[in-house]
Amino acid sequence: GGGGAGAGAAAGGDVQVDDAVLAMERSVSPVRDGLLGSNVGLWPQNEAAVRVGAYGTKINAVVRGVMRVLHEDEAAKVLVVSQWDAMLGLLMGVLRENLVVCQQVKSEKTAAEPISKFRSGAAGCRVLLLNSKAGRGLNLTEATHVFVVEPLLSPGLDAQVLGRVHRSGQTKPTFVHRFLVVGTIETTVADVARRAALRLAESGVAAANQVAGGGDDMRNARLTRGDVRRLLRAREDA
């Protein structure tokens, strides 16, 4: 597999984006303008060693991707992000089935322990699973790879997710791996999100303001009527 081309980073190391496991979206993020991607494929050299079971293409690809990163870089730590707690729980089960030590943040009240184990590497923990809407402002610069399991509709939320790793204090290159299943509503969500991100970038709104404000209440990042119609049509066709 190949590494993505790096873009200049204000918060520390370079940020790189991979373009396609399944068919991971080419990222055009307003806070990472100019990022280029490279095709990392499905990493067949790892397939024989992974007991992923019959969980579907995406889960298999995410698990193989995480295992590949951990195998190739013994110092790497991975943040796996999804909007769905059920998806995170399923991924945690499959990762542990494959002997990957990981922790999941299940609620803000119980977040301290899994985050502490991830930061310290307790018992070999190098993977943290986190809901995309949890831990706003959380500093997780120990991670060097972010796996975004499905496209996020809000550019502000996407910026917050990446900002947990790529921020002040990060001294290492950071990598973003985005997943979507072609031919499903995820393709439409990714396209609508990309259009919203481009509108935001063209508006000249500073990335720092977007992250600080959450992005969801910003006029140029809101969905247009056309965006909503496209999402509804995609849902009907699913």
Short mmCIF file of C-alpha atoms in Angstrom, two decimals, residues 29-32 197-213 215 218-221:
data_model
loop_
_atom_site.label_atom_id
_atom_site.label_comp_id
_atom_site.label_asym_id
_atom_site.label_seq_id
_atom_site.Cartn_x
_atom_site.Cartn_y
_atom_site.Cartn_z
CA SER A 29 -12.23 18.87 3.67
CA PRO A 30 -12.48 22.62 4.37
CA VAL A 31 -9.96 22.34 7.16
CA ARG A 32 -7.51 20.28 5.13
CA ALA A 197 -17.49 21.59 2.64
CA LEU A 198 -16.68 23.35 -0.61
CA ARG A 199 -19.32 26.01 0.07
CA LEU A 200 -17.76 26.55 3.47
CA ALA A 201 -14.25 26.78 2.03
CA GLU A 202 -15.36 29.20 -0.68
CA SER A 203 -17.06 31.41 1.91
CA GLY A 204 -13.66 32.16 3.42
CA VAL A 205 -14.66 31.04 6.91
CA ALA A 206 -11.56 30.20 8.94
CA ALA A 207 -11.13 26.56 9.87
CA ALA A 208 -10.39 27.56 13.45
CA ASN A 209 -13.75 29.30 13.71
CA GLN A 210 -15.48 26.28 12.24
CA VAL A 211 -13.94 23.93 14.79
CA ALA A 212 -14.56 26.30 17.71
CA GLY A 213 -18.18 26.88 16.71
CA GLY A 215 -19.77 24.17 12.24
CA MET A 218 -22.92 28.11 10.01
CA ARG A 219 -25.06 29.29 7.12
CA ASN A 220 -22.71 28.22 4.33
CA ALA A 221 -22.34 24.73 5.79
#
